[in-house]
């Protein structure tokens, strides 16, 4: 009997300020990796740019970041851009975004399996879909930053949903997992993908090059470069935006009573 | 900035381009930015010159495919071009000869657009040919051809029998090099440790690549063999071409296995 693969959707949250070829590589690498486990069938990818309320220094308007991501992903047949998170009034915790997308995917699955019943009226043999968070190795380190994450959110992201973490350059994600009790407990649900290309193209470097009038061709899609020039994004002024502002998650978490898990 | 006094530069990159990647293309962009940043140069053209099949490198697929992939990848560039001359030669051509060929061609093109006294030019060239000083670039009316490569090529100057000493003299001494660093090499140190390169240090422009982007074609081929995605490492058009023609398999990687690389064959025969 053929083992049924679990349908899997990958969700990447982030600034995408701007989106780069490296961001899109993450999806490709993650898909290949999850397929090679033999257990999953990647059926979709979602890029979810953070809202302006995040307050990160240098963050340009969500409308631009969304437009650029859409241009970049025009030629992709499985990864799409979702605006929900960027449209929320306040910054949204990662786990809330995950829950939103998972609920959507689940409803879609239930709708389609409801329509596909075999002759005896039994439900379709499709496995229930999963949603996992796709990130770079540096993201795992953020779990160690005091007050940035709520404990039960980490539990939900790593334990309930699962993480796919693509390593970059010299970072060692295994160490980040080992350094966290919560992550270690869910290590079976944390997939580490080694990126063999030493490619440290970061949006920060791209913005720096743009400020200095240097070329970023072949680091980000041509259509995105055009858009950036048309709208004159990424200048010294844009980089100073939110300077001195406290990152929203830190401000928000500081006002909430610290929740901890009961063992 | 007065454009009149800038030296016009043509960048020439030789290599297998097996296949061409975004990293190769980045090299051109980085080199241009670097040279123009000095305020002394204006880069007017880039030339990608894929090596001929006679090079006999392991895993080297047919030149016609490598050429076409390079062409597809430069579609969106208004200054980088692909030239098939080297790949069309029946025998492997030493890099110095390739550089010489493109230098002549560059001058001919310039001559066709300028009013140049050809007699005066020929006399000047005879004088210059006899003297490779540290800074005697073959510059003609503010036009220069520079050899563009990664730091690994610079370091390959040290590999026995791979390069003829007089070729290094010519490429570095007479023309000039733009060398893009890689994380694993230190070109300044290499230049320092070689008397010959030290002599020509003013002709070697080292470009520091701050954003590491080491897309190795070898690993790209490996991924392709294993059915893994190489999207966003190469231009989309090249990815499609590779898929359409089913290039890069276990068989293609075995091509020339055990065969001696052409330059080594040539240079050991001579001695």
Coordinates of C-alpha atoms in Angstrom, one line a residue:
Chain A
X1 CA 0.0 0.0 0.0
X2 CA 1.4 3.4 -1.0
X3 CA 2.0 5.6 2.0
X4 CA 0.0 8.8 1.8
X5 CA 2.0 12.0 1.8
X6 CA 0.8 14.7 4.1
X7 CA -0.1 17.9 2.1
X8 CA 2.1 20.7 3.4
X9 CA 2.0 24.4 3.0
X10 CA 5.0 26.5 3.9
X11 CA 4.6 29.9 5.5
X12 CA 7.3 32.5 5.6
X13 CA 6.8 35.6 7.7
X14 CA 9.3 38.5 7.6
X15 CA 9.9 42.0 6.6
X16 CA 10.7 41.2 2.9
X17 CA 12.2 44.6 2.8
X18 CA 12.8 44.0 -0.1
X19 CA 12.2 40.4 -1.2
X20 CA 15.3 38.8 -2.6
X21 CA 16.3 35.7 -4.6
X22 CA 17.5 34.2 -1.4
X23 CA 14.0 34.4 0.1
X24 CA 12.7 32.6 -2.9
X25 CA 15.5 30.0 -2.6
X26 CA 14.3 29.2 0.9
X27 CA 11.0 27.9 -0.5
X28 CA 12.8 25.8 -3.2
X29 CA 15.2 24.3 -0.7
X30 CA 12.4 23.6 1.8
X31 CA 10.2 21.9 -0.8
X32 CA 13.0 19.7 -2.0
X33 CA 13.9 18.7 1.5
X34 CA 10.3 17.9 2.7
X35 CA 9.7 15.9 -0.4
X36 CA 12.9 13.9 0.2
X37 CA 11.6 12.8 3.6
X38 CA 9.0 10.8 1.8
X39 CA 6.3 12.0 4.2
X40 CA 5.2 15.2 2.7
X41 CA 3.8 16.7 -0.5
X42 CA 4.4 20.5 -0.6
X43 CA 1.2 21.9 -2.1
X44 CA 1.8 25.6 -1.5
X45 CA 4.0 28.4 -0.3
X46 CA 2.9 31.7 1.3
X47 CA 5.0 34.9 1.7
X48 CA 3.4 37.0 4.4
X49 CA 5.1 40.4 4.8
X50 CA 4.9 42.0 8.2
X51 CA 2.7 45.0 8.8
X52 CA 4.1 48.5 9.1
X53 CA 3.3 48.4 12.8
X54 CA 6.3 46.1 13.4
X55 CA 8.4 49.2 13.8
X56 CA 11.6 47.8 12.4
X57 CA 14.2 50.4 11.3
X58 CA 14.2 51.0 7.6
X59 CA 10.9 49.2 6.9
X60 CA 9.2 50.8 3.9
X61 CA 5.4 50.8 3.5
X62 CA 3.7 47.5 3.3
X63 CA 2.0 48.4 0.0
X64 CA 5.4 48.5 -1.6
X65 CA 6.7 45.4 0.0
X66 CA 3.6 43.5 -1.1
X67 CA 3.8 44.9 -4.6
X68 CA 7.5 43.9 -4.9
X69 CA 6.8 40.4 -3.5
X70 CA 4.0 40.0 -6.1
X71 CA 6.3 41.0 -8.9
X72 CA 9.0 38.6 -7.7
X73 CA 6.6 35.7 -7.5
X74 CA 4.7 36.3 -10.7
X75 CA 6.6 33.5 -12.3
X76 CA 6.2 31.1 -9.5
X77 CA 3.5 28.4 -9.8
X78 CA 3.3 27.5 -6.2
X79 CA 4.3 30.4 -4.0
X80 CA 2.0 33.3 -3.4
X81 CA 1.9 36.6 -1.4
X82 CA -0.7 37.1 1.3
X83 CA -1.6 40.5 2.5
X84 CA -3.7 39.6 5.6
X85 CA -0.9 40.1 8.1
X86 CA 0.2 43.4 6.6
X87 CA -3.4 44.6 6.7
X88 CA -3.9 44.1 10.4
X89 CA -4.1 47.2 12.5
X90 CA -1.4 46.2 14.9
X91 CA 1.6 43.9 14.5
X92 CA 0.5 40.3 14.6
X93 CA 2.3 37.5 16.5
X94 CA 3.7 34.9 14.2
X95 CA 1.5 32.2 15.9
X96 CA -1.7 34.3 15.2
X97 CA -0.7 34.5 11.5
X98 CA -0.1 30.8 11.4
X99 CA -3.4 30.0 13.0
X100 CA -5.2 32.3 10.5
X101 CA -3.6 30.5 7.5
X102 CA -4.0 27.1 9.0
X103 CA -7.7 27.7 9.5
X104 CA -8.1 28.8 5.9
X105 CA -6.2 25.8 4.6
X106 CA -8.2 23.4 6.8
X107 CA -11.5 24.9 5.6
X108 CA -10.4 24.5 2.0
X109 CA -9.4 20.9 2.6
X110 CA -12.7 20.1 4.4
X111 CA -14.6 21.8 1.6
X112 CA -12.8 19.8 -1.1
X113 CA -13.0 16.4 0.8
X114 CA -16.6 17.0 1.4
X115 CA -17.1 17.1 -2.3
X116 CA -15.0 14.0 -3.0
X117 CA -16.6 11.0 -1.4
X118 CA -16.2 7.6 -2.9
X119 CA -19.2 5.4 -3.9
X120 CA -19.8 4.2 -0.4
X121 CA -19.9 7.8 0.9
X122 CA -16.6 7.5 2.7
X123 CA -14.4 10.7 2.9
X124 CA -11.6 11.2 0.4
X125 CA -8.4 9.5 1.4
X126 CA -6.5 12.8 1.3
X127 CA -4.5 13.4 4.5
X128 CA -5.2 16.4 6.6
X129 CA -2.9 19.3 5.6
X130 CA -0.2 20.8 7.7
X131 CA 1.2 24.3 7.8
X132 CA 4.8 24.8 8.8
X133 CA 6.8 28.0 9.4
X134 CA 9.7 28.5 7.0
X135 CA 12.6 30.5 8.2
X136 CA 16.4 31.1 8.2
X137 CA 18.7 29.9 10.9
X138 CA 19.0 33.3 12.4
X139 CA 15.3 33.2 13.1
X140 CA 15.8 30.3 15.6
X141 CA 18.2 32.5 17.6
X142 CA 15.3 35.0 18.1
X143 CA 13.7 32.5 20.5
X144 CA 16.5 33.3 22.9
X145 CA 15.9 37.1 22.9
X146 CA 14.2 38.0 26.2
X147 CA 10.6 39.1 25.9
X148 CA 10.4 38.7 22.2
X149 CA 8.4 35.5 22.3
X150 CA 5.8 34.2 24.7
X151 CA 6.6 30.7 25.9
X152 CA 3.3 29.1 24.8
X153 CA 3.7 30.7 21.4
X154 CA 7.1 29.0 21.0
X155 CA 5.4 25.7 22.1
X156 CA 2.6 26.2 19.5
X157 CA 4.9 27.2 16.6
X158 CA 7.5 24.5 17.2
X159 CA 5.3 21.8 18.7
X160 CA 1.9 22.1 17.1
X161 CA 2.8 23.5 13.7
X162 CA 6.5 22.8 13.1
X163 CA 9.5 24.7 11.7
X164 CA 11.6 24.3 8.6
X165 CA 14.8 26.1 9.1
X166 CA 17.2 26.7 6.2
X167 CA 20.8 27.3 7.4
X168 CA 22.8 30.1 6.1
X169 CA 26.5 30.8 6.0
X170 CA 28.2 30.0 9.3
X171 CA 25.2 29.7 11.5
X172 CA 24.5 26.4 13.1
X173 CA 20.8 25.8 13.7
X174 CA 21.4 22.6 15.6
X175 CA 23.0 24.7 18.3
X176 CA 20.0 27.0 18.5
X177 CA 17.7 24.1 18.9
X178 CA 19.9 22.5 21.6
X179 CA 20.1 25.8 23.4
X180 CA 16.3 25.9 23.9
X181 CA 14.5 23.3 26.1
X182 CA 11.2 24.0 24.2
X183 CA 12.8 23.6 20.8
X184 CA 14.7 20.5 21.8
X185 CA 11.5 18.9 23.0
X186 CA 10.1 19.3 19.5
X187 CA 13.2 18.6 17.5
X188 CA 11.3 16.0 15.5
X189 CA 9.1 18.7 14.2
X190 CA 12.0 21.1 13.4
X191 CA 13.4 20.3 10.0
X192 CA 16.9 21.6 9.3
X193 CA 17.9 22.2 5.7
X194 CA 21.4 22.9 4.8
X195 CA 21.9 25.5 2.1
X196 CA 25.1 24.5 0.4
X197 CA 25.4 27.7 -1.6
X198 CA 27.3 30.2 0.5
X199 CA 24.9 32.9 -0.3
X200 CA 24.6 35.7 2.2
X201 CA 22.4 37.9 0.1
X202 CA 20.4 39.8 2.7
X203 CA 17.8 42.4 2.3
X204 CA 20.0 44.6 4.5
X205 CA 22.9 44.4 2.1
X206 CA 20.6 45.0 -0.9
X207 CA 19.2 48.2 0.7
X208 CA 22.8 49.3 1.5
X209 CA 23.8 48.8 -2.2
X210 CA 20.8 50.7 -3.4
X211 CA 21.5 53.6 -1.1
X212 CA 25.0 53.8 -2.6
X213 CA 23.8 53.6 -6.1
X214 CA 25.4 50.1 -6.6
X215 CA 24.0 47.3 -8.7
X216 CA 21.7 44.7 -7.2
X217 CA 21.0 43.0 -10.4
X218 CA 21.0 39.2 -10.2
X219 CA 20.3 39.4 -6.4
X220 CA 16.7 40.4 -6.7
X221 CA 14.4 40.1 -9.8
X222 CA 14.6 42.7 -12.5
X223 CA 11.0 43.6 -12.0
X224 CA 11.6 44.4 -8.4
X225 CA 14.6 46.6 -9.2
X226 CA 12.5 48.5 -11.7
X227 CA 9.8 49.0 -9.1
X228 CA 12.3 50.3 -6.5
X229 CA 13.7 52.9 -9.0
X230 CA 10.2 54.0 -10.1
X231 CA 9.2 54.6 -6.5
X232 CA 12.6 55.7 -5.3
X233 CA 12.5 53.4 -2.3
X234 CA 15.5 52.7 -0.1
X235 CA 17.3 55.9 0.4
X236 CA 19.1 57.2 3.5
X237 CA 15.8 58.6 4.6
X238 CA 14.0 55.4 4.3
X239 CA 16.7 53.6 6.3
X240 CA 16.2 56.1 9.2
X241 CA 12.5 55.3 9.5
X242 CA 11.6 53.9 12.9
X243 CA 15.0 54.7 14.2
X244 CA 14.9 54.7 18.0
X245 CA 11.4 53.1 18.0
X246 CA 11.0 50.0 20.1
X247 CA 10.2 46.9 18.0
X248 CA 6.5 46.3 18.4
X249 CA 6.7 42.7 19.7
X250 CA 9.0 43.9 22.5
X251 CA 6.6 46.7 23.4
X252 CA 3.6 44.5 23.3
X253 CA 5.1 41.6 25.2
X254 CA 6.3 43.9 27.9
X255 CA 2.7 45.0 28.8
X256 CA 1.4 41.4 29.0
X257 CA 1.8 39.2 32.0
X258 CA 4.5 36.6 31.3
X259 CA 2.8 33.3 30.6
X260 CA 4.7 30.2 31.4
X261 CA 3.9 26.6 30.9
X262 CA 2.9 24.4 33.7
X263 CA 5.0 21.3 33.6
Chain B
X1 CA 32.7 64.5 -13.5
X2 CA 34.2 65.2 -16.9
X3 CA 33.4 62.2 -19.1
X4 CA 36.2 63.1 -21.5
X5 CA 39.0 61.9 -19.3
X6 CA 37.6 58.6 -18.3
X7 CA 39.2 55.5 -19.7
X8 CA 36.7 53.3 -21.4
X9 CA 36.9 49.7 -20.3
X10 CA 35.7 46.4 -21.8
X11 CA 35.5 43.5 -19.3
X12 CA 36.3 40.0 -20.6
X13 CA 35.4 36.9 -18.6
X14 CA 36.6 33.5 -19.8
X15 CA 35.5 30.2 -18.3
X16 CA 33.5 27.0 -18.6
X17 CA 30.1 28.6 -17.8
X18 CA 29.0 25.1 -17.2
X19 CA 26.3 26.4 -16.6
X20 CA 26.4 30.2 -16.2
X21 CA 25.0 31.3 -12.8
X22 CA 23.8 34.5 -11.2
X23 CA 27.2 34.7 -9.6
X24 CA 29.0 35.0 -12.9
X25 CA 26.7 37.8 -13.8
X26 CA 27.2 39.5 -10.5
X27 CA 30.9 39.6 -11.1
X28 CA 30.3 41.9 -14.0
X29 CA 28.1 44.2 -12.0
X30 CA 30.5 44.3 -9.1
X31 CA 33.5 45.0 -11.4
X32 CA 31.7 47.8 -13.2
X33 CA 30.6 49.4 -9.9
X34 CA 34.2 49.1 -8.5
X35 CA 35.9 50.6 -11.6
X36 CA 33.5 53.4 -12.0
X37 CA 33.7 54.2 -8.3
X38 CA 37.4 55.1 -8.8
X39 CA 36.4 57.9 -11.0
X40 CA 38.9 56.9 -13.6
X41 CA 36.9 54.4 -15.7
X42 CA 33.7 54.0 -17.6
X43 CA 32.8 50.4 -18.3
X44 CA 31.2 50.2 -21.8
X45 CA 31.0 46.5 -22.5
X46 CA 31.2 43.1 -20.9
X47 CA 32.1 39.9 -22.8
X48 CA 31.4 36.4 -21.7
X49 CA 33.6 34.0 -23.6
X50 CA 32.8 30.3 -22.9
X51 CA 35.7 27.9 -23.4
X52 CA 35.7 25.4 -26.3
X53 CA 34.9 21.7 -25.9
X54 CA 38.6 21.0 -26.5
X55 CA 39.4 22.2 -23.0
X56 CA 38.4 18.7 -21.9
X57 CA 37.3 19.6 -18.4
X58 CA 35.4 16.8 -16.7
X59 CA 31.6 17.3 -17.0
X60 CA 31.9 20.0 -19.7
X61 CA 28.9 19.8 -21.9
X62 CA 28.7 21.0 -25.5
X63 CA 29.7 24.6 -26.2
X64 CA 26.5 25.2 -28.2
X65 CA 24.4 24.7 -25.0
X66 CA 26.7 26.7 -22.8
X67 CA 26.6 29.5 -25.3
X68 CA 22.8 29.5 -25.6
X69 CA 22.4 29.5 -21.8
X70 CA 24.8 32.4 -21.5
X71 CA 22.9 34.3 -24.2
X72 CA 19.6 33.6 -22.4
X73 CA 21.1 34.9 -19.2
X74 CA 22.3 38.2 -20.8
X75 CA 19.0 39.0 -22.5
X76 CA 18.1 41.4 -19.8
X77 CA 21.5 43.1 -19.7
X78 CA 22.2 46.2 -21.9
X79 CA 26.0 45.9 -21.7
X80 CA 27.0 42.2 -21.1
X81 CA 27.3 40.1 -24.3
X82 CA 28.3 36.6 -25.2
X83 CA 30.9 35.9 -27.9
X84 CA 31.3 32.5 -29.5
X85 CA 34.7 33.0 -31.0
X86 CA 36.7 31.1 -28.5
X87 CA 34.3 28.2 -28.4
X88 CA 34.3 27.9 -32.2
X89 CA 38.1 27.3 -32.4
X90 CA 38.9 23.7 -33.2
X91 CA 41.7 23.5 -30.6
X92 CA 41.8 24.9 -27.0
X93 CA 43.0 28.5 -27.1
X94 CA 45.3 29.9 -24.4
X95 CA 43.6 32.7 -22.4
X96 CA 46.2 35.2 -23.4
X97 CA 45.4 34.5 -27.0
X98 CA 41.7 35.1 -26.3
X99 CA 42.4 38.3 -24.5
X100 CA 44.6 39.4 -27.4
X101 CA 41.9 38.5 -29.9
X102 CA 39.3 40.6 -28.1
X103 CA 41.7 43.5 -27.6
X104 CA 42.3 43.6 -31.4
X105 CA 38.6 43.4 -32.0
X106 CA 37.9 46.2 -29.5
X107 CA 40.4 48.4 -31.3
X108 CA 39.0 47.6 -34.7
X109 CA 35.5 48.5 -33.5
X110 CA 36.9 51.8 -32.1
X111 CA 38.8 52.5 -35.2
X112 CA 35.7 52.1 -37.3
X113 CA 34.0 54.7 -35.3
X114 CA 37.0 57.0 -34.8
X115 CA 39.1 58.8 -37.3
X116 CA 42.5 57.3 -36.3
X117 CA 45.8 57.6 -38.0
X118 CA 46.5 53.9 -38.5
X119 CA 50.2 54.5 -39.3
X120 CA 50.7 56.4 -36.1
X121 CA 48.9 53.7 -34.1
X122 CA 50.9 50.8 -35.6
X123 CA 54.2 52.5 -34.7
X124 CA 53.1 53.2 -31.2
X125 CA 52.1 49.5 -30.8
X126 CA 55.5 48.2 -31.9
X127 CA 57.2 50.3 -29.3
X128 CA 54.8 49.2 -26.5
X129 CA 55.0 45.5 -27.4
X130 CA 58.7 45.5 -26.4
X131 CA 58.1 46.8 -22.9
X132 CA 56.0 45.4 -20.2
X133 CA 56.5 47.8 -17.4
X134 CA 54.4 47.8 -14.2
X135 CA 52.0 50.3 -15.6
X136 CA 52.2 49.9 -19.4
X137 CA 48.6 49.0 -20.0
X138 CA 47.7 48.6 -23.6
X139 CA 45.6 51.7 -23.6
X140 CA 44.8 53.3 -26.8
X141 CA 43.0 56.6 -26.8
X142 CA 41.5 55.9 -23.4
X143 CA 40.3 52.4 -24.2
X144 CA 41.3 49.4 -22.2
X145 CA 40.4 45.7 -22.1
X146 CA 40.5 44.0 -18.7
X147 CA 40.4 40.4 -17.8
X148 CA 37.6 39.7 -15.3
X149 CA 37.8 36.7 -13.0
X150 CA 37.3 35.3 -9.5
X151 CA 40.2 35.2 -7.0
X152 CA 40.5 31.4 -7.7
X153 CA 41.7 32.1 -11.2
X154 CA 44.3 34.5 -9.8
X155 CA 45.5 31.7 -7.5
X156 CA 45.5 29.2 -10.3
X157 CA 48.5 31.1 -11.7
X158 CA 50.4 29.1 -9.1
X159 CA 49.3 25.7 -10.4
X160 CA 52.2 24.0 -12.3
X161 CA 51.8 23.7 -16.0
X162 CA 48.5 25.4 -16.1
X163 CA 49.7 28.8 -17.2
X164 CA 52.7 29.8 -19.3
X165 CA 54.7 32.5 -17.5
X166 CA 54.7 34.8 -20.6
X167 CA 50.9 34.5 -20.7
X168 CA 50.6 35.7 -17.2
X169 CA 53.0 38.6 -18.1
X170 CA 50.8 39.5 -21.0
X171 CA 47.4 39.3 -19.3
X172 CA 48.4 41.1 -16.1
X173 CA 51.2 43.2 -17.4
X174 CA 49.9 44.3 -20.7
X175 CA 46.2 44.4 -20.2
X176 CA 45.0 44.3 -16.6
X177 CA 42.8 42.2 -14.4
X178 CA 39.7 42.7 -12.3
X179 CA 39.6 40.0 -9.6
X180 CA 36.5 39.4 -7.5
X181 CA 37.3 38.0 -4.1
X182 CA 35.8 34.8 -2.7
X183 CA 35.6 34.1 1.0
X184 CA 38.1 31.2 0.8
X185 CA 40.9 33.2 -0.8
X186 CA 42.9 36.3 0.0
X187 CA 44.0 37.8 -3.3
X188 CA 46.1 40.6 -1.7
X189 CA 48.1 38.0 0.1
X190 CA 48.5 35.9 -3.0
X191 CA 49.7 39.0 -5.0
X192 CA 52.1 39.9 -2.1
X193 CA 53.6 36.4 -2.2
X194 CA 54.3 36.4 -5.9
X195 CA 57.1 38.6 -7.2
X196 CA 55.6 38.7 -10.7
X197 CA 52.1 39.7 -9.5
X198 CA 53.6 42.2 -7.1
X199 CA 55.3 43.8 -10.0
X200 CA 52.0 44.2 -11.7
X201 CA 50.0 45.1 -8.6
X202 CA 48.7 48.3 -10.1
X203 CA 47.2 46.4 -12.9
X204 CA 45.2 44.1 -10.6
X205 CA 42.0 45.6 -9.3
X206 CA 40.8 43.5 -6.4
X207 CA 37.0 43.8 -5.8
X208 CA 35.8 42.8 -2.4
X209 CA 32.5 40.9 -2.6
X210 CA 30.9 41.9 0.7
X211 CA 27.7 39.9 -0.1
X212 CA 28.9 36.4 -0.4
X213 CA 27.3 34.8 -3.4
X214 CA 29.3 31.7 -4.1
X215 CA 27.1 29.8 -6.5
X216 CA 29.4 27.1 -7.7
X217 CA 28.5 25.6 -11.1
X218 CA 29.8 22.2 -9.8
X219 CA 27.2 22.2 -7.1
X220 CA 24.5 23.5 -9.4
X221 CA 25.2 20.4 -11.6
X222 CA 25.1 18.2 -8.6
X223 CA 21.7 19.5 -7.6
X224 CA 20.4 19.0 -11.1
X225 CA 21.6 15.4 -11.1
X226 CA 19.7 14.9 -7.9
X227 CA 16.5 16.5 -9.1
X228 CA 16.9 19.4 -6.8
X229 CA 15.8 22.9 -7.6
X230 CA 18.3 25.5 -8.8
X231 CA 15.8 28.2 -9.3
X232 CA 16.9 31.7 -8.2
X233 CA 20.6 30.6 -8.6
X234 CA 20.5 30.9 -12.3
X235 CA 18.3 33.1 -14.4
X236 CA 14.9 31.5 -15.1
X237 CA 15.5 31.2 -18.8
X238 CA 18.6 29.1 -18.2
X239 CA 16.7 26.9 -15.7
X240 CA 14.1 26.2 -18.4
X241 CA 16.6 25.6 -21.0
X242 CA 18.4 23.0 -18.9
X243 CA 15.1 21.2 -18.2
X244 CA 14.0 21.3 -21.8
X245 CA 17.3 19.8 -23.0
X246 CA 17.8 17.5 -20.0
X247 CA 21.4 18.7 -19.6
X248 CA 23.5 17.7 -16.7
X249 CA 23.1 14.1 -15.8
X250 CA 25.3 11.5 -14.3
X251 CA 26.5 10.7 -17.8
X252 CA 27.3 14.3 -18.7
X253 CA 29.3 14.6 -15.5
X254 CA 31.5 11.6 -16.7
X255 CA 32.5 13.3 -19.9
X256 CA 36.3 13.7 -20.1
X257 CA 36.7 11.6 -17.0
X258 CA 40.4 10.7 -16.9
X259 CA 41.3 13.0 -19.7
X260 CA 44.2 15.4 -19.2
X261 CA 43.1 19.1 -19.3
X262 CA 44.1 20.7 -22.5
X263 CA 46.4 23.4 -21.1
X264 CA 48.3 20.8 -19.1
X265 CA 48.6 18.6 -22.1
X266 CA 49.9 21.5 -24.2
X267 CA 52.3 22.9 -21.6
X268 CA 53.9 19.6 -20.7
X269 CA 54.4 18.7 -24.4
X270 CA 56.2 21.9 -25.0
X271 CA 58.8 21.1 -22.3

